[in-house]
JSON list of C-alpha atoms in Angstrom, two decimals:
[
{"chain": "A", "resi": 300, "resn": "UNK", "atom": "CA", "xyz": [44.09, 45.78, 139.80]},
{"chain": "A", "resi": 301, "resn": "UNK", "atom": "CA", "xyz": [40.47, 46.48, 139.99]},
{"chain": "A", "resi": 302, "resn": "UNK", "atom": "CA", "xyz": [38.32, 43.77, 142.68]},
{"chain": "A", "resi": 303, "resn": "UNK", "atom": "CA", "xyz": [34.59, 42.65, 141.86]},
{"chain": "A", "resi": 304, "resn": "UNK", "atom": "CA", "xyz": [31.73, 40.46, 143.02]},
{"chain": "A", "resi": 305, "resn": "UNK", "atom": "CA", "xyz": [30.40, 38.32, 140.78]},
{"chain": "A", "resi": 306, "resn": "UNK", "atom": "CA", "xyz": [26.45, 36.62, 141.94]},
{"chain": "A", "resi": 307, "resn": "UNK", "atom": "CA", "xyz": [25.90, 32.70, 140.80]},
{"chain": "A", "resi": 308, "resn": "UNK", "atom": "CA", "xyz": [22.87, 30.71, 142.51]},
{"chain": "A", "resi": 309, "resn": "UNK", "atom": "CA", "xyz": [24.47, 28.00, 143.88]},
{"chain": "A", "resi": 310, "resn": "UNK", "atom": "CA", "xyz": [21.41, 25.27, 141.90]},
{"chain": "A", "resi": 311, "resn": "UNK", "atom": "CA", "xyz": [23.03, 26.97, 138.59]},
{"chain": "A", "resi": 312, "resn": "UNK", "atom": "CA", "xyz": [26.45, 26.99, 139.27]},
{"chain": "A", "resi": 313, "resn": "UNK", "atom": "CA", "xyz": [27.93, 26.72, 142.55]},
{"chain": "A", "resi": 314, "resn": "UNK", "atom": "CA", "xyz": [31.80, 27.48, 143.97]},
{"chain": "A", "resi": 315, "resn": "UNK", "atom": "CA", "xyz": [32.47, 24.10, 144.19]},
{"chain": "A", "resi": 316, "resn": "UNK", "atom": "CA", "xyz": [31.88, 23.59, 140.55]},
{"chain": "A", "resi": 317, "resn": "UNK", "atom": "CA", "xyz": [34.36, 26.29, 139.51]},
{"chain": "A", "resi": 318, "resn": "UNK", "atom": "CA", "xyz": [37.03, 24.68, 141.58]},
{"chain": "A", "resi": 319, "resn": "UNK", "atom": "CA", "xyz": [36.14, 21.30, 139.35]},
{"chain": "A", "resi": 320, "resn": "UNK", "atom": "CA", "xyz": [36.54, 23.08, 136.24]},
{"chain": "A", "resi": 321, "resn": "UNK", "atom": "CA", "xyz": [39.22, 25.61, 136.63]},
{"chain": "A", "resi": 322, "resn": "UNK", "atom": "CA", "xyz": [38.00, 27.52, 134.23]},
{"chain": "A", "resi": 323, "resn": "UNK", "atom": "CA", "xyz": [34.69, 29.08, 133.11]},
{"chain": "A", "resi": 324, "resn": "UNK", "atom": "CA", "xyz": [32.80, 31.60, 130.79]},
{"chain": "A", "resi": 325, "resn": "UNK", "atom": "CA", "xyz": [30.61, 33.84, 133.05]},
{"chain": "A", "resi": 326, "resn": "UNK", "atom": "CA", "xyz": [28.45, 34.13, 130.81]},
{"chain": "A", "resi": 327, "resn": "UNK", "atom": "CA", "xyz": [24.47, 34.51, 130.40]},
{"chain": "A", "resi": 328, "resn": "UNK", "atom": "CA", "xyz": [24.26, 37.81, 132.03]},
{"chain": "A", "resi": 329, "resn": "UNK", "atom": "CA", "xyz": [21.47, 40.44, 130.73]},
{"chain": "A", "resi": 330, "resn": "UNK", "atom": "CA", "xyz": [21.88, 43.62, 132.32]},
{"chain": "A", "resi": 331, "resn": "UNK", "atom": "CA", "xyz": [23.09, 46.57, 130.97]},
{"chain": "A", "resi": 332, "resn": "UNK", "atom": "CA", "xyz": [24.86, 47.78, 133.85]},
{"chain": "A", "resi": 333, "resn": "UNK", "atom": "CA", "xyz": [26.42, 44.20, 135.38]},
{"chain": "A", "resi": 334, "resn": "UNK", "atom": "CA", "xyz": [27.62, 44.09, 131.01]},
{"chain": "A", "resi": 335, "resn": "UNK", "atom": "CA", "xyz": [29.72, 46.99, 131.71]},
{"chain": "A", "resi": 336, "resn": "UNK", "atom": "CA", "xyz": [31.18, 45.97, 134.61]},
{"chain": "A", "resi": 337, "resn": "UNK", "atom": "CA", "xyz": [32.54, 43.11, 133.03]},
{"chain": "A", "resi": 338, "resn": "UNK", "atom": "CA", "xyz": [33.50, 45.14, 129.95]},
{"chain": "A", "resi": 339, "resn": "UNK", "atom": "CA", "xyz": [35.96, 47.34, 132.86]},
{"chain": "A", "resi": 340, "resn": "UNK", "atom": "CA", "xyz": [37.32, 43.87, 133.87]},
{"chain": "A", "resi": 341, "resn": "UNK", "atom": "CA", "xyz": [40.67, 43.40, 133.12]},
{"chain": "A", "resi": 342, "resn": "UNK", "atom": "CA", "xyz": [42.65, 39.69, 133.08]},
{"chain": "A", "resi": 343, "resn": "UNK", "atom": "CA", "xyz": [43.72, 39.67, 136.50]},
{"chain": "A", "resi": 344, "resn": "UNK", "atom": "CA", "xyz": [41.33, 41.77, 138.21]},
{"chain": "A", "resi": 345, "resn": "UNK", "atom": "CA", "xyz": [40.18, 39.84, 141.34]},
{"chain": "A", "resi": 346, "resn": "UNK", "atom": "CA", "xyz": [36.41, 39.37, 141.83]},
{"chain": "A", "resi": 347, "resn": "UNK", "atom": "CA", "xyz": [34.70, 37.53, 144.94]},
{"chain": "A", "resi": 348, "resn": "UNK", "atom": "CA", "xyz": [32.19, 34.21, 144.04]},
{"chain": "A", "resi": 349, "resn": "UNK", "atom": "CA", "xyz": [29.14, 35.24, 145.80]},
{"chain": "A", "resi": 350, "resn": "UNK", "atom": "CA", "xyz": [26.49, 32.59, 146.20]},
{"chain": "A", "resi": 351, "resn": "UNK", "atom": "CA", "xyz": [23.12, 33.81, 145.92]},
{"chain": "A", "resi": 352, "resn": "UNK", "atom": "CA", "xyz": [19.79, 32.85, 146.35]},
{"chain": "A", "resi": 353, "resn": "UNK", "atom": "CA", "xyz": [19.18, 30.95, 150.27]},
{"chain": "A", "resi": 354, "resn": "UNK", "atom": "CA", "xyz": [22.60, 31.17, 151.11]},
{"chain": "A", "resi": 355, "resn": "UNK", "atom": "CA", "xyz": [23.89, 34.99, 151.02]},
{"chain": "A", "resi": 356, "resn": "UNK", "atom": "CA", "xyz": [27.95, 34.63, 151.23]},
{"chain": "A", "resi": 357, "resn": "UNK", "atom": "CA", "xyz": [30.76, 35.35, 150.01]},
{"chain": "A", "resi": 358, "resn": "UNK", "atom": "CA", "xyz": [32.49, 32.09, 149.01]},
{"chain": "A", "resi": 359, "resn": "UNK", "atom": "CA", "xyz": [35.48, 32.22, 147.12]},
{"chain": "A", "resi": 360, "resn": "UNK", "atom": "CA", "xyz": [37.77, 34.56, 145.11]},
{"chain": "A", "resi": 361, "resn": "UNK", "atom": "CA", "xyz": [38.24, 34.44, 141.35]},
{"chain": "A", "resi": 362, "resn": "UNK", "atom": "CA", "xyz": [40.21, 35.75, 139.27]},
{"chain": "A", "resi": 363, "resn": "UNK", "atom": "CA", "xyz": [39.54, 36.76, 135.79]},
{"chain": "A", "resi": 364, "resn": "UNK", "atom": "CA", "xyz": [41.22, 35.05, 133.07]},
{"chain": "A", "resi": 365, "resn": "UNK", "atom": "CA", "xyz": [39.89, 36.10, 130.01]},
{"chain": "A", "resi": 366, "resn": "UNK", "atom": "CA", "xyz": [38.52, 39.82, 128.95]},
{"chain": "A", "resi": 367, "resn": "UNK", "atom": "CA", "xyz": [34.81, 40.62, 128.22]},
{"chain": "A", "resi": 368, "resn": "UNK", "atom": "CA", "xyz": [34.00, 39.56, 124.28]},
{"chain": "A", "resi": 369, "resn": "UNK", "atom": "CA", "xyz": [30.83, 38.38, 123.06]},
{"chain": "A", "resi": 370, "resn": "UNK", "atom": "CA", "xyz": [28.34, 36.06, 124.44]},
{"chain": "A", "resi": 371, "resn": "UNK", "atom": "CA", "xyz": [27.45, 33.81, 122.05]},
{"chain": "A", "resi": 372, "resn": "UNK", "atom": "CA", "xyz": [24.35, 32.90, 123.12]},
{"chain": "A", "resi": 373, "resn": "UNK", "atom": "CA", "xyz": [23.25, 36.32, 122.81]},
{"chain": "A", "resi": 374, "resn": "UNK", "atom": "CA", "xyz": [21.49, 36.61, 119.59]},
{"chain": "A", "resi": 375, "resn": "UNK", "atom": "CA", "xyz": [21.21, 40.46, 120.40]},
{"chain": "A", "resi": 376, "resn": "UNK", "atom": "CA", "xyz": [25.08, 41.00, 120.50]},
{"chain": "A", "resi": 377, "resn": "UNK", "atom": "CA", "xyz": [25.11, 43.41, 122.92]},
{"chain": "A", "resi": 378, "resn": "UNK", "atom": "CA", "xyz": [26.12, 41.31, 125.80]},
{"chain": "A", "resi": 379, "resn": "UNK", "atom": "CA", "xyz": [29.18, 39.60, 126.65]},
{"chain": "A", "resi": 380, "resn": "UNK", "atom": "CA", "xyz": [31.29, 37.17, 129.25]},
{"chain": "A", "resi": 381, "resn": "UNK", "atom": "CA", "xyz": [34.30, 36.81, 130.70]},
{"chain": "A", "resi": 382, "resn": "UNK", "atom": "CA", "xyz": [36.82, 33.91, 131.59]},
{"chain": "A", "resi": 383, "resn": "UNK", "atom": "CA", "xyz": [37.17, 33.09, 135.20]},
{"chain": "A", "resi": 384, "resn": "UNK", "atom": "CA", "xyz": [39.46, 30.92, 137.29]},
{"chain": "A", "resi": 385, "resn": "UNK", "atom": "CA", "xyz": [39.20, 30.15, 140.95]},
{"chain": "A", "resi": 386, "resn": "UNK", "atom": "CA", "xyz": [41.84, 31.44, 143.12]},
{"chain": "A", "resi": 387, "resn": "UNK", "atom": "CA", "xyz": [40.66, 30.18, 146.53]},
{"chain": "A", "resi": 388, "resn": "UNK", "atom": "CA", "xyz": [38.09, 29.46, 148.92]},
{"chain": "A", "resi": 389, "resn": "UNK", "atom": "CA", "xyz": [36.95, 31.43, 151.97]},
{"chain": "A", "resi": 390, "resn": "UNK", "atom": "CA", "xyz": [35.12, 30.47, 155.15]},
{"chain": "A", "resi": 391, "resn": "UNK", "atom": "CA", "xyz": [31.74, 31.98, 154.42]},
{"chain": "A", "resi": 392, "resn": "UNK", "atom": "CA", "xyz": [30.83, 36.23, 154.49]},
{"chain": "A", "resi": 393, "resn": "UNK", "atom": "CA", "xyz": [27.49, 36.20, 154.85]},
{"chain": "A", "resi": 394, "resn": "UNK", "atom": "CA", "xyz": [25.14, 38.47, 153.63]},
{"chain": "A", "resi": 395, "resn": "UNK", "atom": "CA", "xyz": [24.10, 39.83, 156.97]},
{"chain": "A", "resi": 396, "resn": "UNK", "atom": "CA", "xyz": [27.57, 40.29, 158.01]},
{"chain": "A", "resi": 397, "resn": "UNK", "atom": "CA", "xyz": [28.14, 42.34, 156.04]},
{"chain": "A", "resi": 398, "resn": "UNK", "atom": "CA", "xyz": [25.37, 44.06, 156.43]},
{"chain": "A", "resi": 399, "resn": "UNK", "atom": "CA", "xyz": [26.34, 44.81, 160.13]},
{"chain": "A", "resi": 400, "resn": "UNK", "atom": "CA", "xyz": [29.84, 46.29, 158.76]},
{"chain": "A", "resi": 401, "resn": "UNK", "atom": "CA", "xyz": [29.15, 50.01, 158.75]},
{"chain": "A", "resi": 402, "resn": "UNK", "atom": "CA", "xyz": [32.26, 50.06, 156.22]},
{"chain": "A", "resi": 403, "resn": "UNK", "atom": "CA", "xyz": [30.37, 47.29, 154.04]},
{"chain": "A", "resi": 404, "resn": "UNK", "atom": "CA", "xyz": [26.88, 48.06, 154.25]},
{"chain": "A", "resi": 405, "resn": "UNK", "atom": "CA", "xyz": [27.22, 50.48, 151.49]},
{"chain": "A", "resi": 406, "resn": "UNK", "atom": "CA", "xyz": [28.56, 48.30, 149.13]},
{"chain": "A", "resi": 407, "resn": "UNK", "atom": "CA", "xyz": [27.39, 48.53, 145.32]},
{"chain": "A", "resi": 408, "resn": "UNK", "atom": "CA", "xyz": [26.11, 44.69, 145.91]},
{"chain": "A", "resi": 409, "resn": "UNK", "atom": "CA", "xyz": [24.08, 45.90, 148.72]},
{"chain": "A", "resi": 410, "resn": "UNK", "atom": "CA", "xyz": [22.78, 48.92, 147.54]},
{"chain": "A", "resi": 411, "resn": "UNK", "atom": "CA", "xyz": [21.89, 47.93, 144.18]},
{"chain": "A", "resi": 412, "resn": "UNK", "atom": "CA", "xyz": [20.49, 43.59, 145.05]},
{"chain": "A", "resi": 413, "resn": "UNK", "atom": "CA", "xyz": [19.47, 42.56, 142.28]},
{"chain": "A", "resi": 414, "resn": "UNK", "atom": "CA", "xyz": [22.61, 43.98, 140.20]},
{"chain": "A", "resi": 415, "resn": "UNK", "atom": "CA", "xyz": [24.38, 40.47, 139.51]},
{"chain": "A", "resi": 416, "resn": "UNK", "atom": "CA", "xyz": [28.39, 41.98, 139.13]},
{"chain": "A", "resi": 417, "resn": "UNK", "atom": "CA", "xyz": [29.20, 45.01, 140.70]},
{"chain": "A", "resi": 418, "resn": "UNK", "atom": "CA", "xyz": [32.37, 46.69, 141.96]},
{"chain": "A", "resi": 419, "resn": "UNK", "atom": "CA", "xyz": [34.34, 46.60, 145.11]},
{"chain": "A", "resi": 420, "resn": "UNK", "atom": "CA", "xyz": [36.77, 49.22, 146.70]},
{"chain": "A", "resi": 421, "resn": "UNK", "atom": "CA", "xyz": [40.23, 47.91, 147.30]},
{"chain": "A", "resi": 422, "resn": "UNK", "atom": "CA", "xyz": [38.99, 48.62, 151.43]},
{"chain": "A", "resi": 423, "resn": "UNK", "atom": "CA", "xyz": [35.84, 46.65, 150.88]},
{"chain": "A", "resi": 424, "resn": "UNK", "atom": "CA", "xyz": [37.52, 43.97, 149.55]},
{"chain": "A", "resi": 425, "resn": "UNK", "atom": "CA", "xyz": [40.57, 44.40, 151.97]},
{"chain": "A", "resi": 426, "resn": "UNK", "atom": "CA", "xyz": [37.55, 44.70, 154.77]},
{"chain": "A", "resi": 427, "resn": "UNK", "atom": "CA", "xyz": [36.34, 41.25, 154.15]},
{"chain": "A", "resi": 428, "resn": "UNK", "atom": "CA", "xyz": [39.53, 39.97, 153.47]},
{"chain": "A", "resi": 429, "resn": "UNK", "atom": "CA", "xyz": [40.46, 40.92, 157.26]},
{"chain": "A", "resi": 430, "resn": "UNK", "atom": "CA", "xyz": [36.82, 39.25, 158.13]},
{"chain": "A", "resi": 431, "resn": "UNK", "atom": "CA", "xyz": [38.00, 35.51, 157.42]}
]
């Protein structure tokens, strides 16, 4: 199993709205590398919900339910989606937490900001796991 983060502003589409639906296409993403992140995903890979924008945490874990295939509303066709499903909350990881984590604080999310899904090591994600 392979473990991800996976950046949603909150305004767009927030934690609490996946736990609603049970279900959703990530979908609308545009870069080339965050694509082929998602292409790697396989269905049951493990990714974390990271709300972006003001609030800077970890909030949830997800898991994917569906493989990368096109995005429909790409009239390019070179980017695609994945299904997700949530698999539970966690008390917040903030941003600058983790930033504080010598371990964490080279994280792919961290390095690379504005990259919008990026990998995780199975001790990052086993780090922050311990953090909650």
């Amino acid at each position: 199993m392979a473990y991800w983060l996976m950046k949603s502003e909150p305004e767009t589409y927030p934690w609490a709205q996946l736990q609603k639906d049970k279900t959703t296409s990530w979908d609308g993403v545009r870069n080339y590398q965050a694509n082929n992140n998602m292409k790697a995903m396989r269905v049951g890979d493990q990714a974390f919900f990271y709300h972006s924008g003001e609030e800077h945490a970890i909030v949830g874990i997800m898991k994917i339910a569906k493989a990368w295939h096109p995005d429909p509303k790409d009239k390019t066709g070179r980017f695609g989606m994945v299904g997700v499903a949530p698999v539970r909350a966690l008390g917040p990881v903030t941003l600058s937490d983790i930033k504080k984590d010598r371990m964490l604080n080279r994280m792919a999310f961290v390095r690379q900001s504005r990259l919008s899904v990026s990998p995780v090591t199975a001790d990052e994600w086993n780090r922050i796991l311990k953090s909650v």
